[in-house]
Amino acid sequence: MIYCTKCGTANLEHAIYCIEDGQPLHKSSKNINLIRPQNYQQTCFSCGADQEEHHQYCHVCGESVERVHVNEVEMKSHHPHYRKTLKEVNKSMIRVIPFVLLSIALLIVFSSLILNIVQNTSDRSEEAFHPEVPEGFEQVEWIYNYRYLTDSYNQMKLEATGGLDQLDRLEGTEDINSILSPFDIILFANLSKVSVSLTDQSEQETFHGYQTTSRPGLVFYFFLALLSLAIAGLAYSFKAKINNWQDWVIQAISFSVVYSLIIFLFSLFMDSTHQIDHGHSTQVTSYIYQSFDVLLKSFLISFLTILSVLSFKKGWSQPFFVKGLKVSLLTVLTIVSVFMFVSWLLLTSYIKNIELYDFLIDSSLISGVVLVGQIAIYLINFVFLNTIEIDTFGELGPGKISYQIFEKLNSPTNSELLEKGFHFIESFIWVLMGVTLIIIFIFSRAFKSLSNREKWLGFVVYSSSFAITLSAFTVAVTYFNDMNYTEDSNSFFIGFSATHMLIVSFLICLVISIIGSLTLKNRRSEG
């Protein structure tokens, strides 16, 4: 049989024209040529016979030789890839559940220990809430807010769960200490905000008493979350199967989704609303964690932590951006360790010899490693030219204290203690700034084996990851308490600008890395 190359109709071998459309039949026999004539542009996909460019059907087997558009094939090829990715994420989410629960369990244990160690005052007298403050701190009282941090949140939660009447009945008792739970500490460790409000509703009108939005400024809580996630991530790294960077990201996303959902559920269960009927009016108090804030921050914290831990897993080819993340983590750990050691020296030498030490150590919440960590992150912010701001309004006054290494101390009060303190640490700041630049320079040498393009992109990833991590520490060390009343508003803030830290630390890290790269290139050319 011979087939018409236009319509595909079968004809007898001796036929000259097609019986269907009268077209001349192609008489060449089946032949697969390695070197084809110029008019032969394609081959039959079924039998391999050579075909001319205008043929629509094979003259040997009658199969269509029309080609499918390449663009259509490319568009269709993406869908199985996305389905495979979603399938892998679902599988990974099941595998990571035990390790996520491990991180949560560690956080619960650490938080329980913290609450057991903290000796909250049960004395609700005026003298207990307003102790004698060192000279220069009468108006601002910034240490006071940290010193009584746990007791303040105990009181806020007690008002929401039992009302002000119950708070008065429990005055002077130890029941106040049991209000704050380890799950509250877990939420604070994930940088969650809490809102406390009071509303008085009567038949005539609704009176909004106050609403307070607050977040503790103790970086020690944040350290607990990072430590728990790092331990769980390290345990998971021995089981995780990572062959490429896509697997690396999928594993981190799966872990973070499960972790953030659990923390989100904690926030829902820890929300409290209490209602008291006074006959002529109804008083409603609430203690609520901001759900979206909890979900977003817990996801980002766990995602970046697990990504960093899994980047140290061996046995897979790591592109430049994985190496950049790994090097930035090592840089941050080195810098924080150095600053922790320096802050410990400051605490045990200089601060111990001034009257402020006893005032600080009176509270077990801000003692030992807690205070060391707080000072370390303060010093890191000073090194990166950030400005500490202490703002108070309302009954305290309006008042604002700020300090930056170039702008010096700006304070409405003439505090000799503050001036001596900042003047003393300035020499440390300049030395630490030099040490920090050297550390960044040394770690930037890790990119010397990469190609020029990957090296520059690696510097960007390195600097970005470095800046994001330090900005997270800045957020964790910043305390704020915004109080909105019916006719007035009070606020308290002590800390640094995370935006400033993000921009300045990124630029400094990038510039030092580039200088290090150029220095290495010059040395090689001289050699």
Coordinates of N, CA and C in Angstrom, one line a residue, residues 328-447:
S328 N 26.1 34.1 56.8 CA 25.5 35.1 57.6 C 25.1 34.7 59.0
L329 N 24.6 33.4 59.1 CA 24.3 32.9 60.4 C 25.5 32.7 61.3
L330 N 26.6 32.2 60.7 CA 27.8 32.1 61.5 C 28.4 33.5 61.9
T331 N 28.2 34.5 61.0 CA 28.6 35.8 61.4 C 27.9 36.4 62.5
V332 N 26.5 36.2 62.5 CA 25.7 36.7 63.6 C 26.0 36.0 64.9
L333 N 26.1 34.7 64.9 CA 26.4 33.9 66.1 C 27.8 34.4 66.7
T334 N 28.8 34.6 65.8 CA 30.0 35.1 66.3 C 29.9 36.5 67.0
I335 N 29.3 37.4 66.3 CA 29.1 38.7 66.8 C 28.3 38.8 68.1
V336 N 27.2 38.0 68.2 CA 26.4 38.0 69.4 C 27.2 37.4 70.6
S337 N 28.0 36.3 70.3 CA 28.8 35.7 71.3 C 29.8 36.7 71.9
V338 N 30.5 37.4 71.0 CA 31.4 38.4 71.5 C 30.8 39.5 72.3
F339 N 29.6 40.0 71.9 CA 28.9 41.0 72.6 C 28.3 40.5 73.9
M340 N 27.9 39.3 74.0 CA 27.5 38.7 75.2 C 28.6 38.7 76.2
F341 N 29.8 38.3 75.8 CA 30.9 38.3 76.7 C 31.3 39.7 77.2
V342 N 31.2 40.7 76.3 CA 31.5 42.0 76.7 C 30.5 42.5 77.7
S343 N 29.2 42.3 77.4 CA 28.1 42.7 78.3 C 28.2 42.0 79.7
W344 N 28.7 40.8 79.7 CA 28.9 40.1 81.0 C 30.0 40.8 81.8
L345 N 31.1 41.2 81.1 CA 32.2 42.0 81.7 C 31.7 43.3 82.3
L346 N 30.8 44.0 81.5 CA 30.2 45.3 82.0 C 29.4 45.0 83.2
L347 N 28.6 44.0 83.2 CA 27.7 43.7 84.3 C 28.5 43.4 85.6
T348 N 29.5 42.6 85.5 CA 30.2 42.1 86.6 C 31.3 43.1 87.1
S349 N 31.6 44.1 86.3 CA 32.7 45.1 86.7 C 32.1 46.4 86.9
Y350 N 31.7 47.1 85.9 CA 31.3 48.5 86.0 C 29.9 48.6 86.6
I351 N 28.9 48.0 86.1 CA 27.5 48.1 86.6 C 27.4 47.7 88.0
K352 N 28.2 46.7 88.4 CA 28.1 46.2 89.8 C 28.5 47.2 90.8
N353 N 29.3 48.1 90.4 CA 29.9 49.1 91.3 C 29.1 50.4 91.4
I354 N 27.9 50.4 90.8 CA 27.1 51.6 90.9 C 25.7 51.3 91.5
E355 N 25.0 52.3 92.0 CA 23.8 52.0 92.7 C 22.7 51.4 91.9
L356 N 22.8 51.5 90.5 CA 21.8 50.9 89.6 C 21.8 49.4 89.7
Y357 N 22.9 48.8 90.0 CA 23.0 47.3 90.0 C 22.0 46.7 90.9
D358 N 21.9 47.1 92.2 CA 21.0 46.5 93.1 C 19.5 46.7 92.6
F359 N 19.3 47.9 92.0 CA 17.9 48.1 91.5 C 17.6 47.1 90.4
L360 N 18.5 46.8 89.6 CA 18.3 45.8 88.5 C 18.1 44.4 89.0
I361 N 19.0 44.0 89.8 CA 19.1 42.6 90.2 C 18.0 42.3 91.2
D362 N 17.3 43.3 91.8 CA 16.2 43.0 92.7 C 15.2 42.1 92.0
S363 N 15.0 42.3 90.7 CA 14.1 41.5 89.9 C 14.8 40.3 89.3
S364 N 14.4 39.1 89.6 CA 15.1 37.9 89.0 C 14.8 37.8 87.5
L365 N 13.8 38.5 87.0 CA 13.5 38.5 85.6 C 14.6 39.2 84.8
I366 N 15.2 40.2 85.4 CA 16.3 40.9 84.7 C 17.5 40.6 85.5
S367 N 18.0 39.4 85.5 CA 19.3 39.1 86.2 C 20.0 38.1 85.4
G368 N 21.3 38.0 85.6 CA 22.1 37.0 85.0 C 22.1 37.1 83.5
V369 N 21.8 35.9 82.8 CA 21.9 35.9 81.4 C 20.8 36.7 80.7
V370 N 19.7 37.0 81.4 CA 18.7 37.8 80.8 C 19.2 39.2 80.6
L371 N 19.8 39.8 81.7 CA 20.4 41.1 81.6 C 21.5 41.2 80.6
V372 N 22.4 40.1 80.6 CA 23.5 40.1 79.7 C 23.0 40.1 78.2
G373 N 22.0 39.3 77.9 CA 21.5 39.3 76.5 C 20.9 40.7 76.2
Q374 N 20.2 41.3 77.1 CA 19.6 42.6 76.9 C 20.7 43.7 76.5
I375 N 21.8 43.7 77.3 CA 22.9 44.6 77.1 C 23.6 44.4 75.8
A376 N 23.8 43.1 75.5 CA 24.5 42.7 74.2 C 23.8 43.3 73.0
I377 N 22.4 43.1 72.9 CA 21.7 43.6 71.8 C 21.7 45.1 71.7
Y378 N 21.7 45.8 72.9 CA 21.8 47.2 73.0 C 23.1 47.7 72.4
L379 N 24.2 47.0 72.7 CA 25.5 47.4 72.2 C 25.6 47.2 70.7
I380 N 25.0 46.1 70.2 CA 25.0 45.8 68.8 C 24.3 47.0 68.0
N381 N 23.2 47.4 68.6 CA 22.5 48.6 68.0 C 23.3 49.8 68.0
F382 N 24.0 50.1 69.1 CA 24.9 51.2 69.2 C 26.0 51.2 68.1
V383 N 26.6 50.0 67.9 CA 27.6 49.8 66.9 C 27.2 50.1 65.5
F384 N 25.9 49.7 65.2 CA 25.4 50.0 63.9 C 24.6 51.4 63.9
L385 N 25.1 52.3 64.7 CA 24.7 53.7 64.7 C 23.2 53.9 65.0
N386 N 22.6 53.0 65.6 CA 21.1 53.1 65.9 C 21.0 54.0 67.2
T387 N 19.8 54.6 67.3 CA 19.5 55.5 68.4 C 18.5 54.9 69.3
I388 N 18.9 54.8 70.6 CA 18.0 54.4 71.6 C 17.0 55.5 72.0
E389 N 15.7 55.2 72.1 CA 14.7 56.2 72.4 C 13.9 55.7 73.6
I390 N 13.7 56.6 74.5 CA 12.8 56.3 75.7 C 11.8 57.4 75.7
D391 N 10.6 57.1 75.4 CA 9.5 58.0 75.3 C 8.4 57.7 76.3
T392 N 8.0 58.8 77.1 CA 6.9 58.6 78.0 C 6.0 59.8 77.9
F393 N 4.7 59.5 78.1 CA 3.7 60.6 78.0 C 2.7 60.4 79.2
G394 N 1.8 61.4 79.3 CA 0.8 61.2 80.3 C 1.2 61.8 81.6
E395 N 1.0 61.0 82.7 CA 1.3 61.5 84.0 C 2.8 61.7 84.3
L396 N 3.6 60.9 83.5 CA 5.1 61.1 83.7 C 5.6 62.3 83.0
G397 N 4.8 62.8 82.2 CA 5.2 63.8 81.6 C 5.4 64.4 80.4
P398 N 5.3 64.9 79.3 CA 6.0 64.3 78.2 C 7.5 64.3 78.4
G399 N 8.2 63.2 78.1 CA 9.6 63.2 78.3 C 10.2 62.3 77.2
K400 N 11.4 62.6 76.8 CA 12.1 61.8 75.8 C 13.6 61.8 76.0
I401 N 14.2 60.6 76.1 CA 15.6 60.4 76.2 C 16.1 59.7 75.0
S402 N 17.1 60.2 74.4 CA 17.7 59.5 73.3 C 19.2 59.5 73.4
Y403 N 19.8 58.5 72.7 CA 21.3 58.4 72.7 C 21.8 57.8 71.4
Q404 N 22.8 58.4 70.8 CA 23.4 57.8 69.7 C 24.9 58.2 69.7
I405 N 25.8 57.3 69.2 CA 27.2 57.5 69.5 C 27.7 58.8 69.0
F406 N 27.1 59.4 67.9 CA 27.5 60.7 67.4 C 26.7 61.8 67.9
E407 N 25.4 61.6 68.2 CA 24.5 62.7 68.7 C 24.6 62.8 70.2
K408 N 25.2 61.8 70.9 CA 25.4 61.8 72.3 C 24.0 61.8 73.0
L409 N 24.0 62.0 74.3 CA 22.8 61.9 75.2 C 22.0 63.1 75.0
N410 N 20.7 62.9 74.8 CA 19.7 64.0 74.8 C 18.6 63.7 75.8
S411 N 18.6 64.4 76.9 CA 17.7 64.1 78.0 C 17.2 65.4 78.6
P412 N 15.8 65.4 78.9 CA 15.3 66.5 79.6 C 15.7 66.6 81.1
T413 N 16.2 65.5 81.6 CA 16.6 65.5 83.0 C 18.2 65.5 83.1
N414 N 18.7 66.2 84.0 CA 20.1 66.2 84.2 C 20.5 65.0 85.1
S415 N 20.7 63.9 84.5 CA 21.0 62.7 85.2 C 22.5 62.4 85.1
E416 N 23.2 62.6 86.2 CA 24.7 62.3 86.2 C 24.9 60.8 86.0
L417 N 24.0 60.0 86.5 CA 24.2 58.5 86.3 C 24.1 58.1 84.8
L418 N 23.1 58.7 84.1 CA 23.0 58.4 82.7 C 24.2 58.9 81.9
E419 N 24.6 60.1 82.2 CA 25.7 60.7 81.4 C 27.0 59.9 81.6
K420 N 27.3 59.5 82.9 CA 28.5 58.7 83.2 C 28.4 57.3 82.5
G421 N 27.2 56.7 82.5 CA 27.0 55.4 81.9 C 27.3 55.4 80.4
F422 N 26.7 56.3 79.7 CA 26.9 56.3 78.3 C 28.3 56.8 77.9
H423 N 28.8 57.7 78.7 CA 30.2 58.1 78.4 C 31.2 56.9 78.6
F424 N 30.9 56.1 79.6 CA 31.8 55.0 79.9 C 31.8 53.9 78.7
I425 N 30.6 53.7 78.2 CA 30.5 52.6 77.2 C 30.9 53.0 75.8
E426 N 31.1 54.4 75.6 CA 31.5 54.8 74.3 C 32.8 54.2 73.8
S427 N 33.8 54.1 74.7 CA 35.0 53.5 74.3 C 34.8 52.0 73.9
F428 N 33.9 51.3 74.6 CA 33.6 49.9 74.3 C 33.0 49.9 72.9
I429 N 32.1 50.9 72.6 CA 31.4 50.8 71.3 C 32.3 51.0 70.1
W430 N 33.3 51.9 70.3 CA 34.3 52.0 69.2 C 35.1 50.8 68.9
V431 N 35.5 50.2 70.0 CA 36.3 48.9 69.9 C 35.5 47.8 69.3
L432 N 34.2 47.7 69.8 CA 33.3 46.7 69.3 C 33.0 46.9 67.8
M433 N 32.9 48.2 67.4 CA 32.7 48.5 66.0 C 33.8 47.9 65.1
G434 N 35.0 48.1 65.6 CA 36.2 47.6 64.8 C 36.2 46.1 64.8
V435 N 35.8 45.4 65.9 CA 35.8 44.0 66.0 C 34.7 43.5 65.1
T436 N 33.5 44.1 65.0 CA 32.4 43.7 64.2 C 32.8 43.8 62.7
L437 N 33.5 44.8 62.3 CA 33.9 45.0 60.9 C 34.9 43.9 60.5
I438 N 35.8 43.6 61.4 CA 36.8 42.5 61.2 C 36.1 41.2 61.0
I439 N 35.1 40.9 61.9 CA 34.4 39.6 61.8 C 33.6 39.5 60.4
I440 N 33.0 40.6 60.0 CA 32.3 40.6 58.7 C 33.3 40.3 57.6
F441 N 34.4 41.0 57.7 CA 35.4 40.9 56.6 C 35.9 39.5 56.5
I442 N 36.2 38.8 57.7 CA 36.7 37.5 57.7 C 35.7 36.5 57.1
F443 N 34.5 36.6 57.5 CA 33.5 35.6 56.9 C 33.2 35.9 55.5
S444 N 33.3 37.1 55.0 CA 33.1 37.4 53.6 C 34.1 36.7 52.7
R445 N 35.2 36.2 53.2 CA 36.2 35.5 52.4 C 35.7 34.1 52.0
A446 N 34.6 33.6 52.6 CA 34.0 32.3 52.3 C 33.5 32.3 50.8
F447 N 33.3 33.4 50.2 CA 32.8 33.5 48.8 C 33.9 33.5 47.8

